DNA sequence: TATTCGTGGAT
DNA sequence: TATCCAAGAAT
């Protein structure tokens, strides 16, 4: 355990602290009431705010996992319009769901969304579980999402612990550990639950996340204007930037992709991405991957796809770049006409080129398709 | 339990 | 420009 400090609860901006060793953190009195009161003056319109329907709350929370609210909003509107009820979502084809999800990333979420819709529809008559534990058992619903739905939809007293709450509590209470560690995570959860107390769970959770998004922001927060500065550990020890503990830096893996846009008349071929890799369930053009930088895309293409006619010219586009969380994709896209269809691998799927807008593609390929110079889609 | 799952906005 | 990281969950 690290050092703990006791604080005087002073007025706004007051810096009273007495270094001391403690074994227990003491919650500031009246925190929940003050926090909710703070949030009343806030103008932060979100389409799922004040929403009562569990389906829509669940949908919004799935869209919001590791995603900024601003990015999720247009997707939320499209999903609600396309699938007004969980039954309609359950009946949809996963390819269609993924097409609607395209561009949002973390495509496993779309698969979990669909799975949970089917479970809720087929085994629960379209009704979501109304308990934290029941929600937690569903695909794609972890501790955060279960707490969010349980509180927002059913008024149950479970405090959400997301990135906002971790940042707020780390600074406010001086919790220094790595939030990724389970015991530290449990402590965050315990302190969040303590702070929630007997206040309105939905109002408290909403206010905490609003507070993190508006006031206790990651970088250069305006602490002098913060209503809790008087008993904020980080502020009163001048260590605001030290909380929360920094995540370990990721290492980028470089991957080199060759995509083949093989055209025969009005058609081309696609493959579907499998599980266990990026872009699960999305479509791409047939792909040849190497682990070394590509200096001669055409030569590599001809060795990767030996059936390509030797004399026929190819159009070479690239490199197209996309940086993912753990990977940097370098892509070359080769376009070739091919009069014969023999030797086409059986897993390749022939599609009409004009139908390409209907398939879910990774962003890097959608950028290629939308580029006017590509002129693949008329 | 450490890694791996996208994408884009902010600084 | 490079870096951070966002209403996390699964494996």
Short mmCIF file of C-alpha atoms (C1' of nucleotides) in Angstrom, two decimals:
data_model
loop_
_atom_site.label_atom_id
_atom_site.label_comp_id
_atom_site.label_asym_id
_atom_site.label_seq_id
_atom_site.Cartn_x
_atom_site.Cartn_y
_atom_site.Cartn_z
CA UNK A 1 0.00 0.00 0.00
CA UNK A 2 1.19 3.50 -0.73
CA UNK A 3 1.04 6.54 1.51
CA UNK A 4 -2.30 7.96 2.41
CA UNK A 5 -3.09 11.48 3.35
CA UNK A 6 -5.79 12.97 5.52
CA UNK A 7 -7.50 16.11 4.38
CA UNK A 8 -9.37 18.95 5.88
CA UNK A 9 -12.56 19.62 3.99
CA UNK A 10 -11.91 23.25 3.24
CA UNK A 11 -13.63 25.73 1.09
CA UNK A 12 -13.18 25.98 -2.62
CA UNK A 13 -9.52 26.02 -3.56
CA UNK A 14 -8.35 25.46 -0.03
CA UNK A 15 -5.26 23.36 0.33
CA UNK A 16 -5.32 21.62 3.63
CA UNK A 17 -3.63 18.32 3.97
CA UNK A 18 -1.79 16.46 6.61
CA UNK A 19 0.44 13.59 5.54
CA UNK A 20 -0.37 10.56 7.60
CA UNK A 21 -0.54 6.84 7.32
CA UNK A 22 -3.92 5.28 7.02
CA UNK A 23 -5.45 2.01 6.21
CA UNK A 24 -8.78 3.31 5.08
CA UNK A 25 -10.05 5.97 2.76
CA UNK A 26 -12.67 8.37 4.11
CA UNK A 27 -15.39 9.50 1.73
CA UNK A 28 -16.11 13.22 1.55
CA UNK A 29 -19.48 13.90 3.21
CA UNK A 30 -22.35 14.81 0.92
CA UNK A 31 -20.39 14.00 -2.23
CA UNK A 32 -23.25 12.38 -4.17
CA UNK A 33 -25.65 15.20 -3.39
CA UNK A 34 -23.13 17.84 -4.42
CA UNK A 35 -22.20 15.94 -7.55
CA UNK A 36 -25.80 15.52 -8.69
CA UNK A 37 -26.42 19.15 -7.88
CA UNK A 38 -23.43 20.10 -10.00
CA UNK A 39 -24.82 18.09 -12.90
CA UNK A 40 -28.13 19.94 -12.88
CA UNK A 41 -26.49 23.00 -14.41
CA UNK A 42 -24.95 20.95 -17.16
CA UNK A 43 -26.04 21.21 -20.77
CA UNK A 44 -24.84 18.05 -22.41
CA UNK A 45 -27.63 16.67 -24.59
CA UNK A 46 -27.28 13.00 -25.48
CA UNK A 47 -29.96 11.00 -27.30
CA UNK A 48 -29.96 8.22 -24.68
CA UNK A 49 -30.14 10.57 -21.72
CA UNK A 50 -33.34 10.13 -19.73
CA UNK A 51 -34.06 7.05 -21.83
CA UNK A 52 -36.22 4.49 -19.99
CA UNK A 53 -36.34 1.59 -22.41
CA UNK A 54 -33.81 -1.15 -21.50
CA UNK A 55 -33.24 -2.03 -25.15
CA UNK A 56 -32.15 1.47 -26.05
CA UNK A 57 -30.04 1.85 -22.94
CA UNK A 58 -28.30 -1.43 -23.66
CA UNK A 59 -27.79 -0.43 -27.29
CA UNK A 60 -26.25 2.90 -26.32
CA UNK A 61 -23.94 1.26 -23.81
CA UNK A 62 -22.71 -1.26 -26.35
CA UNK A 63 -21.98 1.54 -28.80
CA UNK A 64 -20.22 3.57 -26.10
CA UNK A 65 -17.69 0.96 -24.98
CA UNK A 66 -14.28 2.58 -25.54
CA UNK A 67 -15.99 5.09 -27.80
CA UNK A 68 -16.61 8.79 -27.41
CA UNK A 69 -20.21 9.87 -27.14
CA UNK A 70 -19.87 12.15 -30.15
CA UNK A 71 -18.80 9.26 -32.32
CA UNK A 72 -21.56 6.96 -31.11
CA UNK A 73 -24.47 9.36 -31.58
CA UNK A 74 -25.05 8.93 -35.34
CA UNK A 75 -24.74 5.15 -34.97
CA UNK A 76 -27.30 5.17 -32.17
CA UNK A 77 -29.82 6.98 -34.37
CA UNK A 78 -29.24 4.60 -37.27
CA UNK A 79 -29.60 1.50 -35.09
CA UNK A 80 -32.77 2.72 -33.42
CA UNK A 81 -34.27 3.52 -36.80
CA UNK A 82 -33.19 0.27 -38.42
CA UNK A 83 -34.01 -1.92 -35.40
CA UNK A 84 -36.67 -0.25 -33.25
CA UNK A 85 -36.95 -3.35 -31.04
CA UNK A 86 -34.64 -6.07 -29.83
CA UNK A 87 -36.72 -8.58 -31.79
CA UNK A 88 -35.98 -6.82 -35.06
CA UNK A 89 -32.30 -6.72 -34.23
CA UNK A 90 -32.39 -10.42 -33.41
CA UNK A 91 -33.98 -11.24 -36.74
CA UNK A 92 -31.40 -9.29 -38.72
CA UNK A 93 -28.50 -10.91 -40.52
CA UNK A 94 -25.14 -10.40 -38.80
CA UNK A 95 -23.71 -9.04 -42.06
CA UNK A 96 -26.32 -6.32 -42.04
CA UNK A 97 -25.61 -5.49 -38.41
CA UNK A 98 -21.91 -5.23 -39.20
CA UNK A 99 -22.62 -2.95 -42.13
CA UNK A 100 -24.47 -0.63 -39.78
CA UNK A 101 -21.58 -0.89 -37.32
CA UNK A 102 -18.95 -0.19 -39.98
CA UNK A 103 -16.49 2.51 -38.99
CA UNK A 104 -17.07 2.24 -35.26
CA UNK A 105 -14.36 -0.34 -34.63
CA UNK A 106 -14.12 -3.18 -32.11
CA UNK A 107 -16.36 -5.31 -34.27
CA UNK A 108 -16.67 -8.02 -31.65
CA UNK A 109 -19.14 -5.66 -30.04
CA UNK A 110 -21.44 -5.99 -33.04
CA UNK A 111 -21.28 -9.78 -32.79
CA UNK A 112 -22.05 -9.63 -29.06
CA UNK A 113 -24.86 -7.18 -29.73
CA UNK A 114 -26.45 -9.60 -32.15
CA UNK A 115 -25.92 -12.62 -29.89
CA UNK A 116 -27.45 -10.90 -26.91
CA UNK A 117 -30.41 -9.70 -28.98
CA UNK A 118 -31.05 -13.30 -30.00
CA UNK A 119 -30.71 -14.61 -26.45
CA UNK A 120 -33.02 -11.98 -25.02
CA UNK A 121 -35.55 -12.55 -27.79
CA UNK A 122 -35.52 -16.32 -27.84
CA UNK A 123 -35.18 -17.17 -24.16
CA UNK A 124 -36.59 -14.14 -22.36
CA UNK A 125 -39.44 -12.99 -24.54
CA UNK A 126 -37.59 -9.83 -25.45
CA UNK A 127 -37.19 -8.70 -21.86
CA UNK A 128 -33.72 -7.79 -20.59
CA UNK A 129 -32.66 -9.11 -17.17
CA UNK A 130 -33.36 -6.50 -14.50
CA UNK A 131 -30.47 -7.45 -12.22
CA UNK A 132 -26.76 -6.75 -12.38
CA UNK A 133 -25.93 -10.46 -12.29
CA UNK A 134 -28.45 -11.33 -14.96
CA UNK A 135 -27.12 -8.65 -17.25
CA UNK A 136 -23.52 -9.64 -16.60
CA UNK A 137 -24.21 -13.11 -17.96
CA UNK A 138 -24.99 -11.78 -21.43
CA UNK A 139 -22.39 -11.57 -24.22
CA UNK A 140 -20.60 -8.25 -24.41
CA UNK A 141 -21.87 -7.09 -21.05
CA UNK A 142 -19.13 -6.70 -18.44
CA UNK A 143 -19.07 -4.98 -15.05
CA UNK A 144 -19.38 -1.48 -16.45
CA UNK A 145 -22.22 -2.17 -18.87
CA UNK A 146 -24.13 -4.29 -16.37
CA UNK A 147 -23.95 -1.49 -13.80
CA UNK A 148 -24.97 1.10 -16.37
CA UNK A 149 -28.05 -0.82 -17.52
CA UNK A 150 -28.98 -1.92 -14.00
CA UNK A 151 -28.95 1.69 -12.81
CA UNK A 152 -30.28 3.54 -15.84
CA UNK A 153 -32.99 1.06 -16.80
CA UNK A 154 -33.92 -0.46 -13.44
CA UNK A 155 -32.74 2.01 -10.81
CA UNK A 156 -30.52 -0.52 -9.12
CA UNK A 157 -27.66 0.72 -6.93
CA UNK A 158 -24.57 -0.33 -8.87
CA UNK A 159 -21.93 2.29 -9.46
CA UNK A 160 -20.38 2.38 -12.91
CA UNK A 161 -16.60 2.28 -13.09
CA UNK A 162 -15.41 3.49 -16.45
CA UNK A 163 -12.47 5.59 -17.55
CA UNK A 164 -14.12 8.74 -16.24
CA UNK A 165 -14.83 7.30 -12.80
CA UNK A 166 -11.32 5.87 -12.51
CA UNK A 167 -9.82 9.24 -13.30
CA UNK A 168 -12.10 11.07 -10.86
CA UNK A 169 -11.55 8.64 -8.02
CA UNK A 170 -7.82 8.32 -8.61
CA UNK A 171 -7.41 12.06 -8.31
CA UNK A 172 -9.99 12.70 -5.64
CA UNK A 173 -8.99 9.86 -3.33
CA UNK A 174 -5.37 9.44 -4.36
CA UNK A 175 -5.67 5.87 -5.48
CA UNK A 176 -2.37 5.14 -7.18
CA UNK A 177 -2.49 1.54 -8.36
CA UNK A 178 -2.81 0.30 -11.91
CA UNK A 179 -6.56 0.12 -12.64
CA UNK A 180 -5.94 -2.95 -14.76
CA UNK A 181 -5.09 -5.00 -11.69
CA UNK A 182 -8.12 -6.78 -10.24
CA UNK A 183 -7.52 -5.79 -6.61
CA UNK A 184 -7.12 -2.15 -7.63
CA UNK A 185 -10.21 -2.40 -9.77
CA UNK A 186 -12.12 -3.77 -6.81
CA UNK A 187 -10.99 -0.80 -4.73
CA UNK A 188 -12.22 1.62 -7.38
CA UNK A 189 -15.54 -0.20 -7.43
CA UNK A 190 -15.77 -0.12 -3.64
CA UNK A 191 -15.07 3.61 -3.48
CA UNK A 192 -17.52 4.33 -6.28
CA UNK A 193 -20.21 2.33 -4.49
CA UNK A 194 -19.41 4.12 -1.25
CA UNK A 195 -19.71 7.51 -2.88
CA UNK A 196 -23.00 6.56 -4.51
CA UNK A 197 -24.39 5.71 -1.11
CA UNK A 198 -28.14 5.90 -1.04
CA UNK A 199 -28.41 8.54 -3.74
CA UNK A 200 -30.32 8.04 -6.98
CA UNK A 201 -28.20 5.43 -8.81
CA UNK A 202 -29.04 6.63 -12.33
CA UNK A 203 -28.52 10.29 -11.48
CA UNK A 204 -25.29 9.53 -9.65
CA UNK A 205 -23.79 7.41 -12.42
CA UNK A 206 -24.80 9.86 -15.10
CA UNK A 207 -23.38 12.75 -13.09
CA UNK A 208 -20.08 10.96 -12.49
CA UNK A 209 -19.51 10.36 -16.19
CA UNK A 210 -20.59 13.89 -17.05
CA UNK A 211 -18.22 15.19 -14.42
CA UNK A 212 -15.36 13.23 -15.93
CA UNK A 213 -16.21 14.38 -19.42
CA UNK A 214 -16.65 18.04 -18.59
CA UNK A 215 -14.75 18.93 -15.41
CA UNK A 216 -12.28 16.24 -14.37
CA UNK A 217 -10.92 15.83 -17.91
CA UNK A 218 -7.76 13.85 -18.69
CA UNK A 219 -5.51 16.75 -19.58
CA UNK A 220 -5.26 20.20 -18.05
CA UNK A 221 -8.44 20.13 -15.99
CA UNK A 222 -9.63 23.47 -14.65
CA UNK A 223 -9.15 22.51 -11.02
CA UNK A 224 -9.67 26.00 -9.52
CA UNK A 225 -13.25 25.85 -10.77
CA UNK A 226 -13.86 22.34 -9.40
CA UNK A 227 -16.40 22.07 -6.60
CA UNK A 228 -14.38 19.24 -5.05
CA UNK A 229 -10.94 20.85 -5.21
CA UNK A 230 -10.99 21.36 -1.46
CA UNK A 231 -10.72 17.65 -0.80
CA UNK A 232 -9.06 16.44 -3.97
CA UNK A 233 -5.92 14.52 -3.12
CA UNK A 234 -4.27 15.12 -6.47
CA UNK A 235 -4.98 18.84 -6.55
CA UNK A 236 -3.96 19.41 -2.97
CA UNK A 237 -0.65 17.66 -3.48
CA UNK A 238 -0.11 19.28 -6.88
CA UNK A 239 -0.08 15.90 -8.62
CA UNK A 240 -3.12 16.17 -10.87
CA UNK A 241 -1.17 14.94 -13.86
CA UNK A 242 0.07 11.90 -11.98
CA UNK A 243 -3.42 10.40 -11.75
CA UNK A 244 -4.59 7.98 -12.81
CA UNK A 245 -1.59 5.67 -13.17
CA UNK A 246 -0.47 5.62 -16.77
CA UNK A 247 -1.19 2.58 -18.81
CA UNK A 248 1.73 0.57 -20.06
CA UNK A 249 2.60 1.65 -23.54
CA UNK A 250 1.64 -0.61 -26.35
CA UNK A 251 3.98 -1.90 -28.99
CA UNK A 252 2.92 -1.56 -32.59
CA UNK A 253 3.10 -4.55 -34.86
CA UNK A 254 3.54 -3.75 -38.52
CA UNK A 255 1.61 -5.80 -41.05
CA UNK A 256 1.79 -5.59 -44.81
CA UNK A 257 -1.33 -6.45 -46.76
CA UNK A 258 -1.82 -6.95 -50.47
CA UNK A 259 -5.46 -6.77 -51.50
CA UNK A 260 -6.49 -8.05 -54.91
CA UNK A 261 -9.40 -6.39 -56.69
CA UNK A 262 -9.97 -8.95 -59.37
CA UNK A 263 -12.56 -7.87 -61.90
CA UNK A 264 -14.52 -9.95 -64.34
CA UNK A 265 -17.18 -7.94 -66.10
CA UNK A 266 -19.38 -6.33 -63.46
CA UNK A 267 -18.16 -8.61 -60.69
CA UNK A 268 -15.32 -8.93 -58.21
CA UNK A 269 -14.48 -11.24 -55.31
CA UNK A 270 -14.55 -10.78 -51.56
CA UNK A 271 -13.55 -12.83 -48.53
CA UNK A 272 -14.97 -12.68 -45.03
CA UNK A 273 -12.63 -12.04 -42.10
CA UNK A 274 -12.54 -14.87 -39.60
CA UNK A 275 -12.41 -14.69 -35.82
CA UNK A 276 -9.08 -14.46 -34.05
CA UNK A 277 -7.86 -11.42 -35.94
CA UNK A 278 -8.79 -7.83 -36.64
CA UNK A 279 -12.00 -6.88 -38.40
CA UNK A 280 -13.85 -10.06 -37.44
CA UNK A 281 -16.78 -10.67 -39.75
CA UNK A 282 -16.00 -7.81 -42.09
CA UNK A 283 -15.36 -8.26 -45.79
CA UNK A 284 -12.16 -7.52 -47.65
CA UNK A 285 -10.78 -8.18 -51.06
CA UNK A 286 -8.70 -11.36 -51.20
CA UNK A 287 -5.67 -10.75 -49.03
CA UNK A 288 -2.04 -11.77 -49.16
CA UNK A 289 0.00 -10.84 -46.09
CA UNK A 290 3.71 -10.51 -45.53
CA UNK A 291 5.68 -9.54 -42.45
CA UNK A 292 8.24 -7.45 -44.34
CA UNK A 293 7.84 -4.09 -46.09
CA UNK A 294 6.66 -4.44 -49.66
CA UNK A 295 8.99 -3.01 -52.29
CA UNK A 296 7.49 -4.61 -55.39
CA UNK A 297 3.75 -5.10 -54.90
CA UNK A 298 3.13 -6.56 -58.33
CA UNK A 299 5.85 -9.17 -58.07
CA UNK A 300 4.58 -10.14 -54.65
CA UNK A 301 1.04 -10.35 -55.97
CA UNK A 302 2.07 -12.63 -58.79
CA UNK A 303 3.85 -14.95 -56.38
CA UNK A 304 0.93 -14.85 -53.95
CA UNK A 305 -1.66 -15.51 -56.63
CA UNK A 306 0.14 -17.55 -59.29
CA UNK A 307 -2.99 -17.88 -61.39
CA UNK A 308 -2.87 -14.20 -62.38
CA UNK A 309 -2.31 -13.88 -66.12
CA UNK A 310 1.32 -12.88 -66.61
CA UNK A 311 0.92 -10.39 -69.42
CA UNK A 312 -2.07 -8.51 -68.10
CA UNK A 313 -1.37 -5.08 -66.54
CA UNK A 314 -2.36 -4.25 -62.99
CA UNK A 315 -3.26 -0.99 -61.36
CA UNK A 316 -1.32 -0.52 -58.14
CA UNK A 317 -2.60 1.73 -55.37
CA UNK A 318 -0.84 2.37 -52.10
CA UNK A 319 0.47 2.17 -49.64
CA UNK A 320 -2.73 2.85 -47.71
CA UNK A 321 -2.08 3.22 -44.02
CA UNK A 322 -4.21 2.54 -40.96
CA UNK A 323 -3.04 2.56 -37.37
CA UNK A 324 -4.96 0.31 -35.00
CA UNK A 325 -4.46 -0.05 -31.28
CA UNK A 326 -1.75 -2.69 -31.57
CA UNK A 327 -1.08 -2.78 -35.27
CA UNK A 328 -0.02 -0.60 -38.14
CA UNK A 329 -1.48 -1.81 -41.41
CA UNK A 330 0.31 -1.02 -44.65
CA UNK A 331 -1.86 -1.97 -47.59
CA UNK A 332 -1.32 -2.17 -51.30
CA UNK A 333 -4.38 -2.62 -53.46
CA UNK A 334 -3.94 -4.20 -56.86
CA UNK A 335 -6.63 -4.11 -59.48
CA UNK A 336 -6.61 -6.57 -62.36
CA UNK A 337 -9.04 -7.81 -64.96
CA UNK A 338 -9.33 -11.52 -65.30
CA UNK A 339 -11.29 -13.15 -68.12
CA UNK A 340 -11.33 -16.66 -66.73
CA UNK A 341 -12.73 -17.86 -63.43
CA UNK A 342 -10.84 -21.12 -63.16
CA UNK A 343 -8.53 -21.59 -60.22
CA UNK A 344 -10.42 -19.08 -58.11
CA UNK A 345 -10.15 -20.30 -54.50
CA UNK A 346 -13.48 -21.70 -53.29
CA UNK A 347 -13.69 -19.37 -50.28
CA UNK A 348 -13.69 -16.34 -52.53
CA UNK A 349 -17.17 -14.94 -52.94
CA UNK A 350 -18.20 -13.37 -56.24
CA UNK A 351 -20.19 -10.16 -55.85
CA UNK A 352 -21.47 -7.41 -58.08
CA UNK A 353 -19.23 -4.36 -57.90
CA UNK A 354 -22.24 -2.07 -57.65
CA UNK A 355 -23.21 -3.93 -54.45
CA UNK A 356 -19.95 -3.15 -52.65
CA UNK A 357 -21.56 -0.31 -50.66
CA UNK A 358 -23.74 -2.93 -48.97
CA UNK A 359 -20.86 -4.88 -47.45
CA UNK A 360 -19.10 -4.00 -44.22
CA UNK A 361 -15.50 -3.08 -44.94
CA UNK A 362 -12.63 -1.99 -42.72
CA UNK A 363 -12.06 1.73 -42.80
CA UNK A 364 -8.91 1.40 -44.86
CA UNK A 365 -10.82 -0.30 -47.69
CA UNK A 366 -13.81 2.01 -47.45
CA UNK A 367 -11.44 4.91 -47.91
CA UNK A 368 -10.09 3.22 -51.02
CA UNK A 369 -13.58 2.58 -52.39
CA UNK A 370 -14.70 6.15 -51.71
CA UNK A 371 -11.62 7.68 -53.30
CA UNK A 372 -12.65 9.30 -56.60
CA UNK A 373 -9.41 8.11 -58.21
CA UNK A 374 -10.37 4.54 -57.52
CA UNK A 375 -13.45 4.73 -59.75
CA UNK A 376 -14.34 1.16 -58.90
CA UNK A 377 -17.89 1.95 -57.90
CA UNK A 378 -19.52 4.06 -60.63
"C1'" DT B 1 -3.45 -11.76 -15.98
"C1'" DA B 2 -1.63 -9.69 -20.04
"C1'" DT B 3 -3.18 -9.05 -24.63
"C1'" DT B 4 -6.09 -8.08 -28.09
"C1'" DC B 5 -9.82 -6.50 -30.07
"C1'" DG B 6 -10.77 0.15 -34.25
"C1'" DT B 7 -11.36 4.49 -35.02
"C1'" DG B 8 -11.03 9.30 -34.56
"C1'" DG B 9 -10.78 13.62 -31.82
"C1'" DA B 10 -7.91 16.45 -28.93
"C1'" DT B 11 -3.60 18.44 -27.69
"C1'" DT C 1 3.75 15.24 -35.58
"C1'" DA C 2 3.29 12.00 -31.98
"C1'" DT C 3 0.75 10.59 -28.31
"C1'" DC C 4 -3.08 9.77 -25.57
"C1'" DC C 5 -7.22 7.58 -24.84
"C1'" DA C 6 -12.43 7.24 -25.05
"C1'" DA C 7 -19.53 5.34 -21.10
"C1'" DG C 8 -14.71 -2.06 -21.76
"C1'" DA C 9 -15.01 -7.06 -22.59
"C1'" DA C 10 -13.26 -11.40 -23.80
"C1'" DT C 11 -9.81 -14.61 -23.81
#
